[in-house]
Structure formats: structure tokens, C-alpha cells
Amino acid sequence: KCTRSSGINAEYGYYITNNLSEMLSCSRLLARQGVCTGVRALAKPIQLTSYIHTTHVERDETTASGALVEAAKGMRVIPTRGQAAKEQLYAFIQDLCKQNLGENGARYFPFALGLFSTIGFCNVTNLLPYVEMPTQIIGCTVAMSTTLIAGLTIKCIAKHKLDFASFFFPSGAPVGLAPLLVPVETISFFSRAISLGVRLGANLTAGHMILHIISDFGAQMLASGSVAGGIGGVLCTAALFPICILEMAVAVVQAYVFCMLTTMYLNDAHHLH
């Protein structure tokens, strides 16, 4: 049985913004706020909006605290399958942000979560018949990556001013190598915008081409009317199932790679690596 605590202190907003695991720990939340009075109450949704002090926690969904508060609405102490999957996704992206961004990870968690969810959804949806999402078009993926890199470059220049030039000439390198290193580092820096988008679009396009070739070849064999053609058509059709499973895995992995590289580039913009 939970006892009602004296109130919410000023540190509660800090916990929500910087530690997702504490916010998702519904048992601790219940113990602090005393919103349950028995076993039956454990299966009811937690109404976070009634217990979060608006002075310390922003409701704007574009902020880290606001996004986490919106995500935690209706959560249960005994999680459903959907809630458990959502918690695993949040913890996964939170770990990714901590590893690549360090202490700034919580600040960019909503951005990383939205980026991964959007790209992953588009990649998986691309596998449906007669559906073409933007991530399948290399031009769209390159435009998206170029926009991200341009934004990170502007952020880096605004924060570090003239120190931004250290990207193109590593510290400790001999001055005599400047005519060689500066062009190489410049090309390497600005090629991120192209490589990030081409990697995503090309991998998805290659998988779809394989599915198209196998399905078209199987249809032609079935249309031949021969016994061998029928057997070959059935085998081609059966091969589509494991390939589709593989393509779903590739779609999720490519979303992860895109999100991981973006957070790494964001860390470089913060620390001039």
C-alpha cells in the first residue's frame, strides 16, 4: 500500500529531463506520489498530468521534458506489450544518446527518438506493395542529410566561431602538410552530407530491386506453363518470405545507422572532434 508523500520538489523536473529510466519506473512514481491505494489500482493508467508541477516541467512537446511527459501518459505499473516495447525503444535511444553525446544526450533525446522513429517507419512501410516513402528516393535522403549537416555546421560555427577551422587542420599536424591536409579534411567534412543520405537510400533501393527481380522471375516461370517453370516459380515465391524478413531487419538497421551517425556528427559539432 502506498503512502501519500508531502509533495513534488524542485528536483523532480531534473529527473524527468535527464533520466528517462526514473520517469519510466512507475513503481517509484507511485511510491512518491501515492496514487495507488490497493492492488487493483496498479492496473489503472497513471495520470501524470495531475502530479507533475508545471513550474519545473515544461509541457511543450518540442522540449526534452515535455516530450517525455507526453510519452509517459497512460502508462501502467504492469506494462502492456505496447508499453514494454515503447520503454525498450526509449531506453535504446537514450543509451545511444549517452554514448555519442555524453552529458548532452538528454537534451537531444527527443530529436534522436523522432529521427529514428520516422526513418524506421518509412523504411518498413516501403516494403508494402504500391507504397513509396521518401527514404526510398535517394534524392530525398540526400536532401534530408544535407539539411542535417548544414544545420550542424551552422550550430558549430555559432558556438565555436573561428575555432571551427580546426576541423580542416588537425591540431598537432605539421604546418608543411597544410596544403595536403586542408583539402582532404574539407572534402571529408562536406562529403558527410552525401554519404549519409546515399547510404540510406542505396541500401533500401538495393533490397527492393532484389525483391522485384525475384518476384518478376518467379511470375515469368509460372506463366511459362511447364512443370519445371511451375516448380521454379513456387521456389521463387517461397524465397520472397525470408528476403522480406531480411529487408525488414535492414530497414531498422539503416534507421539506427543514420541516427547513430547523426548523433556522432552532433557530438563533433559540440566538441570540435
Tab-separated table of C-alpha atoms in Angstrom:
chain	number	residue	atom	x	y	z
A	1	LYS	CA	0.000	0.000	0.000
A	2	CYS	CA	1.422	3.403	-0.985
A	3	THR	CA	1.553	6.376	1.349
A	4	ARG	CA	0.965	9.914	0.041
A	5	SER	CA	4.174	11.935	0.013
A	6	SER	CA	4.427	15.561	1.083
A	7	GLY	CA	4.706	16.948	-2.481
A	8	ILE	CA	6.850	17.325	-5.532
A	9	ASN	CA	10.205	19.036	-5.011
A	10	ALA	CA	12.207	21.041	-7.496
A	11	GLU	CA	14.457	18.128	-8.415
A	12	TYR	CA	11.583	16.191	-9.989
A	13	GLY	CA	11.792	18.149	-13.243
A	14	TYR	CA	15.512	17.430	-13.413
A	15	TYR	CA	14.867	13.690	-13.102
A	16	ILE	CA	12.303	13.725	-15.916
A	17	THR	CA	14.565	15.642	-18.272
A	18	ASN	CA	17.852	13.844	-17.597
A	19	ASN	CA	16.918	10.330	-16.528
A	20	LEU	CA	14.297	8.548	-18.622
A	21	SER	CA	14.614	5.332	-16.630
A	22	GLU	CA	13.448	7.063	-13.444
A	23	MET	CA	10.449	8.549	-15.209
A	24	LEU	CA	9.526	5.187	-16.709
A	25	SER	CA	9.893	3.487	-13.315
A	26	CYS	CA	6.224	3.585	-12.455
A	27	SER	CA	6.645	1.816	-9.122
A	28	ARG	CA	8.877	4.598	-7.815
A	29	LEU	CA	6.473	7.176	-9.193
A	30	LEU	CA	3.616	5.551	-7.335
A	31	ALA	CA	5.635	5.366	-4.133
A	32	ARG	CA	6.458	9.061	-4.318
A	33	GLN	CA	3.020	10.359	-5.189
A	34	GLY	CA	0.826	7.748	-3.558
A	35	VAL	CA	-1.587	7.473	-6.437
A	36	CYS	CA	-2.486	3.855	-5.688
A	37	THR	CA	-4.478	2.611	-2.752
A	38	GLY	CA	-4.540	-1.081	-3.499
A	39	VAL	CA	-3.718	-3.906	-5.859
A	40	ARG	CA	-6.475	-3.000	-8.315
A	41	ALA	CA	-5.085	0.477	-8.786
A	42	LEU	CA	-1.846	-0.948	-10.158
A	43	ALA	CA	-3.591	-1.893	-13.405
A	44	LYS	CA	-5.016	1.586	-13.963
A	45	PRO	CA	-3.262	4.211	-16.121
A	46	ILE	CA	-1.153	6.762	-14.286
A	47	GLN	CA	-2.440	10.299	-14.753
A	48	LEU	CA	0.912	12.112	-14.798
A	49	THR	CA	-0.646	15.471	-15.630
A	50	SER	CA	-2.210	15.589	-12.157
A	51	TYR	CA	1.052	15.102	-10.290
A	52	ILE	CA	3.705	16.980	-12.286
A	53	HIS	CA	4.358	20.531	-11.161
A	54	THR	CA	4.139	22.805	-14.189
A	55	THR	CA	6.650	25.207	-12.634
A	56	HIS	CA	9.522	22.777	-13.089
A	57	VAL	CA	8.380	20.655	-16.061
A	58	GLU	CA	7.555	22.177	-19.431
A	59	ARG	CA	4.551	20.866	-21.335
A	60	ASP	CA	5.954	21.813	-24.743
A	61	GLU	CA	6.444	18.603	-26.743
A	62	THR	CA	9.472	20.094	-28.529
A	63	THR	CA	11.463	20.156	-25.277
A	64	ALA	CA	13.074	17.139	-23.637
A	65	SER	CA	10.877	17.221	-20.513
A	66	GLY	CA	7.696	17.924	-22.476
A	67	ALA	CA	8.316	15.064	-24.904
A	68	LEU	CA	8.936	12.599	-22.082
A	69	VAL	CA	5.837	13.724	-20.183
A	70	GLU	CA	3.675	13.264	-23.284
A	71	ALA	CA	5.232	9.851	-23.912
A	72	ALA	CA	4.509	8.693	-20.349
A	73	LYS	CA	0.784	9.466	-20.383
A	74	GLY	CA	-1.413	6.465	-19.676
A	75	MET	CA	1.477	4.225	-18.569
A	76	ARG	CA	0.739	1.319	-16.238
A	77	VAL	CA	2.673	-0.253	-13.387
A	78	ILE	CA	2.080	-3.643	-15.004
A	79	PRO	CA	3.052	-2.740	-18.576
A	80	THR	CA	1.218	-3.951	-21.608
A	81	ARG	CA	3.149	-5.308	-24.578
A	82	GLY	CA	2.944	-1.988	-26.334
A	83	GLN	CA	4.178	-0.107	-23.285
A	84	ALA	CA	7.033	-2.558	-22.781
A	85	ALA	CA	8.093	-2.148	-26.412
A	86	LYS	CA	7.908	1.634	-26.070
A	87	GLU	CA	10.034	1.575	-22.910
A	88	GLN	CA	12.634	-0.592	-24.634
A	89	LEU	CA	12.734	1.808	-27.581
A	90	TYR	CA	13.142	4.833	-25.318
A	91	ALA	CA	15.897	3.142	-23.292
A	92	PHE	CA	17.663	2.109	-26.500
A	93	ILE	CA	17.681	5.639	-27.921
A	94	GLN	CA	18.631	7.070	-24.530
A	95	ASP	CA	21.682	4.800	-24.361
A	96	LEU	CA	22.600	5.804	-27.922
A	97	CYS	CA	22.464	9.498	-26.990
A	98	LYS	CA	24.500	8.948	-23.828
A	99	GLN	CA	27.196	7.024	-25.664
A	100	ASN	CA	27.591	9.527	-28.503
A	101	LEU	CA	26.704	12.818	-26.805
A	102	GLY	CA	27.669	12.270	-23.188
A	103	GLU	CA	26.125	14.795	-20.820
A	104	ASN	CA	24.264	16.461	-23.707
A	105	GLY	CA	22.441	13.229	-24.546
A	106	ALA	CA	19.248	14.013	-22.598
A	107	ARG	CA	18.984	17.374	-24.346
A	108	TYR	CA	18.851	15.796	-27.805
A	109	PHE	CA	16.879	12.679	-26.873
A	110	PRO	CA	13.563	13.868	-28.431
A	111	PHE	CA	15.360	14.750	-31.664
A	112	ALA	CA	17.116	11.354	-31.858
A	113	LEU	CA	13.928	9.470	-30.984
A	114	GLY	CA	11.916	11.321	-33.620
A	115	LEU	CA	14.616	10.821	-36.237
A	116	PHE	CA	14.896	7.083	-35.597
A	117	SER	CA	11.128	6.539	-35.415
A	118	THR	CA	10.413	8.492	-38.603
A	119	ILE	CA	13.124	6.849	-40.695
A	120	GLY	CA	12.371	3.388	-39.309
A	121	PHE	CA	8.648	3.755	-40.037
A	122	CYS	CA	9.316	4.940	-43.586
A	123	ASN	CA	11.824	2.160	-44.226
A	124	VAL	CA	9.481	-0.608	-43.073
A	125	THR	CA	6.467	0.928	-44.854
A	126	ASN	CA	8.463	0.896	-48.090
A	127	LEU	CA	8.142	-2.890	-48.123
A	128	LEU	CA	4.364	-2.699	-48.639
A	129	PRO	CA	3.085	-3.080	-52.220
A	130	TYR	CA	2.382	0.129	-54.135
A	131	VAL	CA	3.890	2.243	-51.340
A	132	GLU	CA	6.816	4.584	-51.920
A	133	MET	CA	8.108	6.572	-48.961
A	134	PRO	CA	10.739	9.357	-49.106
A	135	THR	CA	13.530	7.177	-47.703
A	136	GLN	CA	13.397	5.010	-50.838
A	137	ILE	CA	14.238	8.001	-53.058
A	138	ILE	CA	17.951	8.788	-52.927
A	139	GLY	CA	17.278	12.420	-53.787
A	140	CYS	CA	15.071	12.788	-50.705
A	141	THR	CA	17.545	11.077	-48.383
A	142	VAL	CA	20.409	13.226	-49.674
A	143	ALA	CA	18.287	16.353	-49.199
A	144	MET	CA	17.498	15.289	-45.628
A	145	SER	CA	21.128	14.522	-44.774
A	146	THR	CA	22.315	17.764	-46.397
A	147	THR	CA	19.835	19.735	-44.286
A	148	LEU	CA	21.033	17.990	-41.109
A	149	ILE	CA	24.723	18.553	-41.845
A	150	ALA	CA	24.073	22.191	-42.803
A	151	GLY	CA	22.242	22.734	-39.524
A	152	LEU	CA	25.042	21.103	-37.523
A	153	THR	CA	27.629	23.211	-39.348
A	154	ILE	CA	25.750	26.421	-38.555
A	155	LYS	CA	25.425	25.347	-34.922
A	156	CYS	CA	29.140	24.575	-34.739
A	157	ILE	CA	30.121	27.944	-36.243
A	158	ALA	CA	27.756	29.807	-33.909
A	159	LYS	CA	29.230	28.066	-30.867
A	160	HIS	CA	32.955	27.956	-31.683
A	161	LYS	CA	33.350	30.909	-34.075
A	162	LEU	CA	36.789	30.841	-35.732
A	163	ASP	CA	37.773	27.654	-33.904
A	164	PHE	CA	35.544	25.865	-36.398
A	165	ALA	CA	38.522	25.952	-38.803
A	166	SER	CA	40.238	23.304	-36.665
A	167	PHE	CA	38.019	20.756	-38.444
A	168	PHE	CA	40.125	21.217	-41.568
A	169	PHE	CA	43.569	21.197	-39.953
A	170	PRO	CA	44.028	18.742	-37.053
A	171	SER	CA	45.905	20.043	-34.038
A	172	GLY	CA	49.499	18.886	-33.793
A	173	ALA	CA	49.876	18.299	-37.537
A	174	PRO	CA	52.979	19.790	-39.222
A	175	VAL	CA	52.328	23.131	-40.898
A	176	GLY	CA	54.077	21.899	-44.032
A	177	LEU	CA	51.284	19.369	-44.582
A	178	ALA	CA	48.607	22.067	-44.599
A	179	PRO	CA	48.314	22.214	-48.427
A	180	LEU	CA	47.579	18.471	-48.393
A	181	LEU	CA	45.528	18.099	-45.207
A	182	VAL	CA	43.199	21.068	-45.622
A	183	PRO	CA	41.702	19.950	-48.985
A	184	VAL	CA	41.403	16.343	-47.776
A	185	GLU	CA	39.712	17.307	-44.497
A	186	THR	CA	37.436	19.771	-46.295
A	187	ILE	CA	36.248	17.119	-48.746
A	188	SER	CA	35.866	14.608	-45.909
A	189	PHE	CA	33.771	17.043	-43.850
A	190	PHE	CA	31.346	18.098	-46.567
A	191	SER	CA	31.050	14.588	-48.033
A	192	ARG	CA	29.156	13.605	-44.885
A	193	ALA	CA	26.051	15.242	-46.307
A	194	ILE	CA	26.141	12.997	-49.383
A	195	SER	CA	27.388	9.762	-47.831
A	196	LEU	CA	24.815	9.860	-45.017
A	197	GLY	CA	21.879	10.109	-47.432
A	198	VAL	CA	23.251	7.839	-50.167
A	199	ARG	CA	23.962	5.080	-47.646
A	200	LEU	CA	20.350	5.070	-46.505
A	201	GLY	CA	18.724	5.323	-49.939
A	202	ALA	CA	21.082	2.916	-51.720
A	203	ASN	CA	20.702	0.104	-49.186
A	204	LEU	CA	16.915	0.284	-49.333
A	205	THR	CA	16.857	0.539	-53.120
A	206	ALA	CA	19.144	-2.482	-53.486
A	207	GLY	CA	16.863	-4.620	-51.333
A	208	HIS	CA	13.772	-3.577	-53.253
A	209	MET	CA	15.475	-4.366	-56.539
A	210	ILE	CA	16.252	-7.886	-55.318
A	211	LEU	CA	12.610	-8.410	-54.349
A	212	HIS	CA	11.449	-7.067	-57.707
A	213	ILE	CA	13.832	-9.284	-59.703
A	214	ILE	CA	12.944	-12.474	-57.828
A	215	SER	CA	9.190	-11.847	-57.944
A	216	ASP	CA	9.285	-10.945	-61.652
A	217	PHE	CA	11.388	-14.004	-62.456
A	218	GLY	CA	9.014	-16.250	-60.495
A	219	ALA	CA	5.973	-14.792	-62.274
A	220	GLN	CA	7.524	-15.431	-65.676
A	221	MET	CA	8.337	-19.029	-64.740
A	222	LEU	CA	4.784	-19.635	-63.543
A	223	ALA	CA	3.436	-18.116	-66.753
A	224	SER	CA	5.539	-20.497	-68.878
A	225	GLY	CA	3.099	-23.351	-68.172
A	226	SER	CA	5.781	-26.046	-67.877
A	227	VAL	CA	6.324	-28.291	-64.882
A	228	ALA	CA	9.866	-27.015	-64.357
A	229	GLY	CA	8.636	-23.453	-64.644
A	230	GLY	CA	5.936	-24.115	-62.069
A	231	ILE	CA	8.428	-25.609	-59.619
A	232	GLY	CA	10.817	-22.715	-60.163
A	233	GLY	CA	8.014	-20.192	-59.713
A	234	VAL	CA	6.960	-21.773	-56.426
A	235	LEU	CA	10.556	-21.732	-55.175
A	236	CYS	CA	10.947	-18.072	-56.125
A	237	THR	CA	7.707	-17.217	-54.361
A	238	ALA	CA	8.810	-19.115	-51.249
A	239	ALA	CA	12.142	-17.262	-51.277
A	240	LEU	CA	10.365	-13.918	-51.027
A	241	PHE	CA	9.328	-14.514	-47.402
A	242	PRO	CA	12.825	-14.813	-45.846
A	243	ILE	CA	14.043	-11.975	-48.059
A	244	CYS	CA	11.227	-9.757	-46.787
A	245	ILE	CA	12.212	-10.600	-43.200
A	246	LEU	CA	15.810	-9.717	-44.046
A	247	GLU	CA	14.726	-6.438	-45.635
A	248	MET	CA	12.742	-5.524	-42.512
A	249	ALA	CA	15.899	-6.045	-40.452
A	250	VAL	CA	17.897	-3.958	-42.935
A	251	ALA	CA	15.286	-1.192	-42.715
A	252	VAL	CA	15.615	-0.979	-38.916
A	253	VAL	CA	19.422	-1.235	-39.023
A	254	GLN	CA	19.666	1.567	-41.586
A	255	ALA	CA	17.481	3.791	-39.399
A	256	TYR	CA	19.790	3.040	-36.470
A	257	VAL	CA	22.924	3.766	-38.514
A	258	PHE	CA	21.508	7.071	-39.752
A	259	CYS	CA	20.549	8.110	-36.218
A	260	MET	CA	23.876	6.970	-34.752
A	261	LEU	CA	25.957	8.871	-37.327
A	262	THR	CA	23.826	11.984	-36.856
A	263	THR	CA	24.432	11.964	-33.093
A	264	MET	CA	28.149	11.398	-33.680
A	265	TYR	CA	28.287	14.384	-36.041
A	266	LEU	CA	26.357	16.384	-33.459
A	267	ASN	CA	28.939	15.471	-30.841
A	268	ASP	CA	31.690	16.616	-33.220
A	269	ALA	CA	29.911	19.943	-33.584
A	270	HIS	CA	29.895	20.349	-29.802
A	271	HIS	CA	33.477	19.323	-29.119
A	272	LEU	CA	35.263	20.029	-32.449
A	273	HIS	CA	36.488	16.465	-32.923
